CSV table of C-alpha atoms in Angstrom, one decimal:
chain,number,residue,atom,x,y,z
D,1,MET,CA,5.2,17.8,-3.2
D,2,GLY,CA,2.0,19.9,-3.3
D,3,LEU,CA,-0.3,16.9,-2.9
D,4,ILE,CA,1.7,15.4,-0.1
D,5,ASP,CA,1.8,18.8,1.7
D,6,ASN,CA,-1.9,19.1,1.4
D,7,VAL,CA,-2.4,15.6,2.8
D,8,GLU,CA,-0.1,16.4,5.7
D,9,ARG,CA,-1.9,19.7,6.5
D,10,GLY,CA,-5.2,17.9,6.6
D,11,LEU,CA,-3.7,15.2,8.8
D,12,GLU,CA,-2.2,17.8,11.2
D,13,LYS,CA,-5.6,19.6,11.4
D,14,LEU,CA,-7.4,16.3,12.0
D,15,VAL,CA,-5.4,15.0,14.9
D,16,THR,CA,-3.3,17.8,16.3
D,17,SER,CA,-4.8,17.3,19.8
D,18,VAL,CA,-4.3,13.5,19.8
D,19,PHE,CA,-0.6,13.3,20.9
D,20,ARG,CA,-0.1,15.2,24.1
D,21,GLY,CA,2.5,13.7,26.4
D,22,ALA,CA,3.3,14.6,29.9
D,23,GLY,CA,5.0,17.9,30.6
D,24,GLY,CA,3.7,19.5,27.4
D,25,SER,CA,5.7,17.1,25.1
D,26,GLU,CA,4.0,16.5,21.8
D,27,VAL,CA,4.2,14.0,18.9
D,28,LYS,CA,3.0,15.7,15.7
D,29,PRO,CA,1.5,13.6,13.0
D,30,VAL,CA,3.4,15.6,10.4
D,31,GLU,CA,6.7,14.5,12.1
D,32,ILE,CA,5.5,10.8,11.9
D,33,ALA,CA,4.8,11.3,8.2
D,34,SER,CA,8.2,12.7,7.6
D,35,ARG,CA,10.0,10.0,9.6
D,36,LEU,CA,8.0,7.3,7.7
D,37,ARG,CA,9.1,8.6,4.4
D,38,ASN,CA,12.7,8.9,5.6
D,39,SER,CA,12.5,5.2,6.8
D,40,MET,CA,11.2,4.2,3.4
D,41,ASP,CA,14.2,5.9,1.7
D,42,ALA,CA,16.7,4.6,4.2
D,43,LYS,CA,15.7,1.0,3.9
D,44,SER,CA,15.0,0.9,0.1
D,45,LEU,CA,17.0,-1.7,-1.9
D,46,THR,CA,18.1,-1.3,-5.5
D,47,ILE,CA,17.6,-4.7,-7.0
D,48,ALA,CA,18.0,-3.9,-10.7
D,49,GLN,CA,18.5,-0.9,-12.9
D,50,GLY,CA,15.5,1.3,-12.6
D,51,ARG,CA,13.9,-0.9,-9.9
D,52,THR,CA,14.1,-0.2,-6.2
D,53,LEU,CA,12.3,-2.2,-3.5
D,54,ALA,CA,11.1,-0.2,-0.6
D,55,PRO,CA,9.4,-1.1,2.8
D,56,ASN,CA,5.7,-1.3,2.9
D,57,HIS,CA,5.0,-2.4,6.5
D,58,PHE,CA,5.6,0.3,9.2
D,59,THR,CA,5.3,0.1,13.0
D,60,ILE,CA,5.1,3.4,14.9
D,61,ARG,CA,6.4,2.9,18.5
D,62,LEU,CA,5.0,5.4,21.0
D,63,SER,CA,5.3,6.1,24.7
D,64,ASP,CA,2.6,4.8,27.0
D,65,PRO,CA,0.6,8.2,27.1
D,66,ASP,CA,1.1,8.9,23.4
D,67,PHE,CA,0.0,5.3,22.5
D,68,ALA,CA,-3.2,5.7,24.6
D,69,LYS,CA,-4.1,8.9,22.7
D,70,ALA,CA,-3.2,7.3,19.3
D,71,ARG,CA,-5.6,4.4,19.9
D,72,GLU,CA,-8.5,6.9,19.9
D,73,TRP,CA,-7.7,7.8,16.2
D,74,GLY,CA,-5.8,4.6,15.3
D,75,ALA,CA,-7.6,3.6,12.1
D,76,PRO,CA,-8.1,7.1,10.5
D,77,LEU,CA,-4.5,8.1,11.4
D,78,ALA,CA,-3.1,4.9,10.0
D,79,GLN,CA,-5.1,5.3,6.8
D,80,GLU,CA,-3.8,8.8,6.3
D,81,LEU,CA,-0.2,7.6,6.8
D,82,CYS,CA,-0.7,4.8,4.4
D,83,GLY,CA,-1.8,7.3,1.8
D,84,ILE,CA,1.3,9.5,2.4
D,85,ALA,CA,3.6,6.4,2.1
D,86,ALA,CA,1.8,5.4,-1.2
D,87,GLU,CA,2.3,8.9,-2.6
D,88,HIS,CA,6.0,8.8,-1.7
D,89,ALA,CA,6.5,5.4,-3.2
D,90,ARG,CA,4.8,6.6,-6.4
D,91,SER,CA,6.9,9.8,-6.6
D,92,GLN,CA,10.2,7.9,-6.0
D,93,ARG,CA,9.1,5.0,-8.4
D,94,TYR,CA,9.6,2.5,-5.6
D,95,THR,CA,8.5,-1.1,-6.0
D,96,LEU,CA,6.4,-2.6,-3.2
D,97,GLN,CA,6.0,-6.3,-2.3
D,98,GLY,CA,2.5,-5.9,-1.0
D,99,ALA,CA,-0.1,-3.5,0.4
D,100,ILE,CA,1.1,-0.7,2.7
D,101,GLU,CA,0.3,-1.2,6.4
D,102,VAL,CA,0.9,1.2,9.3
D,103,ASN,CA,0.5,0.0,12.9
D,104,PHE,CA,1.0,1.6,16.3
D,105,ARG,CA,2.7,-0.2,19.2
D,106,LYS,CA,3.3,0.9,22.8
D,107,ASP,CA,7.0,1.0,23.9
D,108,VAL,CA,7.4,1.5,27.6
D,109,GLU,CA,11.0,2.5,27.2
D,110,LEU,CA,10.1,5.7,25.3
D,111,LYS,CA,9.4,9.0,26.9
D,112,GLY,CA,6.4,11.2,26.1
D,113,GLY,CA,6.9,13.1,22.8
D,114,VAL,CA,9.5,10.5,21.6
D,115,PHE,CA,8.6,7.9,18.9
D,116,GLU,CA,10.4,5.4,16.6
D,117,VAL,CA,9.4,4.0,13.2
D,118,ASP,CA,10.3,0.4,12.2
D,119,ALA,CA,10.1,-0.3,8.5
D,120,ASP,CA,10.0,-3.7,6.9
D,121,ILE,CA,9.7,-5.1,3.4
D,122,SER,CA,6.9,-7.7,3.4
D,123,GLU,CA,4.6,-9.7,1.2
D,124,ALA,CA,0.9,-9.1,1.4
D,125,GLY,CA,1.3,-6.8,4.4
D,126,ARG,CA,3.0,-9.4,6.6
D,127,PRO,CA,6.4,-8.2,8.0
D,128,ALA,CA,9.4,-10.3,7.5
D,129,ALA,CA,10.3,-12.4,10.6
D,130,ARG,CA,13.3,-11.1,12.7
D,131,GLN,CA,15.5,-13.8,14.2
D,132,SER,CA,18.8,-13.6,15.9
D,133,PRO,CA,21.6,-15.6,14.2
D,134,ALA,CA,21.6,-18.1,17.1
D,135,THR,CA,18.0,-18.9,16.8
D,136,PRO,CA,17.5,-22.2,14.8
D,137,PRO,CA,15.1,-22.0,11.9
D,138,PRO,CA,11.6,-23.4,12.6
D,139,PRO,CA,10.8,-26.9,11.3
D,140,PRO,CA,9.2,-26.8,7.8
D,141,ALA,CA,5.5,-26.8,7.8
D,142,PRO,CA,3.8,-29.9,6.3
D,143,PRO,CA,2.7,-29.3,2.7
D,144,ARG,CA,-0.9,-28.3,2.1
D,145,GLU,CA,-2.9,-27.5,-0.9
D,146,PRO,CA,-3.3,-23.7,-1.1
D,147,ALA,CA,-6.9,-22.4,-0.9
D,148,LYS,CA,-8.2,-21.0,-4.2
D,149,MET,CA,-8.5,-17.2,-3.9
D,150,GLN,CA,-10.7,-14.8,-5.8
D,151,PRO,CA,-8.9,-12.1,-7.7
D,152,VAL,CA,-10.6,-8.7,-7.1
D,153,LEU,CA,-10.1,-5.1,-8.3
D,154,ASP,CA,-10.9,-2.4,-5.7
D,155,ILE,CA,-11.7,0.9,-7.5
D,156,ALA,CA,-12.8,3.7,-5.2
D,157,GLY,CA,-14.2,1.3,-2.6
D,158,GLN,CA,-16.1,-0.8,-5.2
D,159,ARG,CA,-14.9,-4.3,-5.6
D,160,TYR,CA,-15.1,-6.1,-8.9
D,161,ALA,CA,-14.5,-9.9,-8.9
D,162,LEU,CA,-12.5,-11.0,-11.9
D,163,ASN,CA,-14.6,-14.0,-13.1
D,164,HIS,CA,-13.4,-14.0,-16.7
D,165,ALA,CA,-10.1,-14.8,-18.3
D,166,SER,CA,-9.8,-11.3,-19.8
D,167,ILE,CA,-11.3,-8.0,-18.4
D,168,ILE,CA,-11.0,-4.7,-20.3
D,169,LEU,CA,-10.9,-1.4,-18.3
D,170,GLY,CA,-11.3,2.0,-20.0
D,171,ARG,CA,-13.4,5.1,-20.6
D,172,SER,CA,-15.5,3.4,-23.3
D,173,ALA,CA,-19.0,2.3,-22.4
D,174,ASP,CA,-18.2,-1.0,-24.1
D,175,ALA,CA,-15.4,-1.7,-21.6
D,176,ASP,CA,-16.0,-4.6,-19.1
D,177,ILE,CA,-15.3,-2.1,-16.3
D,178,PRO,CA,-16.0,1.5,-17.5
D,179,VAL,CA,-13.7,4.1,-15.8
D,180,GLU,CA,-14.9,7.8,-15.9
D,181,ASP,CA,-11.6,9.5,-16.0
D,182,PRO,CA,-10.4,12.0,-18.7
D,183,GLY,CA,-6.9,10.7,-18.4
D,184,VAL,CA,-8.0,7.1,-19.2
D,185,SER,CA,-8.1,5.9,-22.8
D,186,ARG,CA,-11.2,4.3,-24.3
D,187,LYS,CA,-9.7,0.9,-24.0
D,188,HIS,CA,-6.8,1.4,-21.6
D,189,LEU,CA,-5.9,-1.7,-19.7
D,190,LYS,CA,-6.6,-5.5,-19.8
D,191,ILE,CA,-6.4,-7.8,-16.8
D,192,GLU,CA,-5.7,-11.4,-17.9
D,193,GLN,CA,-6.0,-14.6,-15.8
D,194,ARG,CA,-3.4,-17.2,-16.9
D,195,GLY,CA,-3.9,-20.2,-14.7
D,196,THR,CA,-3.3,-19.1,-11.1
D,197,ARG,CA,-1.4,-15.9,-12.2
D,198,THR,CA,-2.8,-12.5,-13.1
D,199,TRP,CA,-1.3,-9.9,-15.5
D,200,ALA,CA,-1.9,-6.3,-16.3
D,201,VAL,CA,-1.6,-5.6,-20.0
D,202,ASP,CA,-1.4,-2.0,-21.3
D,203,LEU,CA,-3.5,-1.6,-24.5
D,204,GLY,CA,-1.4,1.2,-26.0
D,205,SER,CA,-3.0,3.8,-23.8
D,206,THR,CA,-2.1,7.5,-24.3
D,207,ASN,CA,-1.0,8.2,-20.7
D,208,GLY,CA,0.2,4.7,-19.8
D,209,SER,CA,-0.5,2.3,-17.0
D,210,PHE,CA,1.5,1.9,-13.8
D,211,VAL,CA,1.9,-1.0,-11.3
D,212,ASN,CA,3.4,0.0,-7.9
D,213,GLY,CA,4.7,3.2,-9.5
D,214,GLN,CA,6.4,1.4,-12.4
D,215,ARG,CA,5.1,2.0,-15.9
D,216,VAL,CA,3.8,-1.1,-17.6
D,217,VAL,CA,5.8,-1.9,-20.7
D,218,GLY,CA,3.8,-4.5,-22.4
D,219,GLU,CA,2.6,-6.4,-19.4
D,220,SER,CA,3.3,-6.7,-15.6
D,221,GLU,CA,2.3,-9.5,-13.2
D,222,LEU,CA,0.0,-8.6,-10.3
D,223,PHE,CA,0.3,-9.8,-6.8
D,224,ASP,CA,-2.0,-9.4,-3.8
D,225,GLY,CA,-1.8,-5.7,-2.8
D,226,SER,CA,-0.5,-4.5,-6.1
D,227,ASN,CA,-1.4,-0.8,-6.8
D,228,LEU,CA,-2.4,0.1,-10.3
D,229,THR,CA,-2.7,3.6,-11.7
D,230,MET,CA,-4.4,4.8,-14.9
D,231,GLY,CA,-5.0,8.5,-15.3
D,232,GLN,CA,-6.1,9.8,-11.9
D,233,THR,CA,-7.7,6.4,-11.0
D,234,ARG,CA,-6.1,4.2,-8.5
D,235,ILE,CA,-6.9,0.5,-8.3
D,236,ILE,CA,-5.8,-2.2,-5.8
D,237,PHE,CA,-5.5,-5.8,-6.9
D,238,ARG,CA,-6.4,-8.2,-4.1
D,239,LEU,CA,-6.7,-12.0,-3.7
D,240,LEU,CA,-9.7,-12.7,-1.4
D,241,PRO,CA,-11.7,-15.8,-0.3
D,242,PRO,CA,-14.4,-16.3,-2.9
D,243,ALA,CA,-17.2,-15.3,-0.5
D,244,GLN,CA,-15.7,-11.7,-0.2
D,245,GLY,CA,-15.6,-11.0,-4.0
D,246,GLY,CA,-17.6,-8.1,-5.4
D,247,ARG,CA,-19.6,-7.8,-8.6
D,248,ALA,CA,-18.1,-8.7,-12.0
């Protein structure tokens, strides 16, 4: 909990003055962080032994005055909350379907100082559609050939396009992508392209490799938004249009 507490203290210091409702009411960022984690726990689904699926898309509903204040810090605050959600998912060994997203929305029915958190399980950051039972399903879309996407690794803000069938990551200078981290083995992890699918293969590393908080035993398939961890290094696997790919 030490790391999460430190993040929340920094978050509180950063935006304490953002949420000031009428009559002195106040929404505290640390309260939003706590409610977000609780929502993740409450809506998690155990789908197999040792595997629990948790929400990764969150909508923070705020009153009109609080929402106006939140817009001034929307992106930085959302990024901090995404980090807290990612740490909580990792600590609870939750499985996520895609990247974590946090959005803010105005709710005119809420009073100043009151907020709600909606949590959804979604793929690639897109929330699942909510329909009433009486609503007929939409007609099926005509089939179309999917656009070819470029697999990319995002490491500390640097993007590496995966242009080869096999890429080795590790502390060795001979690795395709060298990672300067004492917790990473010399040849730690291999990323393999097999047709249109991508796999993370642990190379017998000392400290192990993790995908969405789950230790890789042999290999694990990667999807857009998958979070990889090796040592203290965090990596995000993304599928992007080819023009947005980084260096190999």
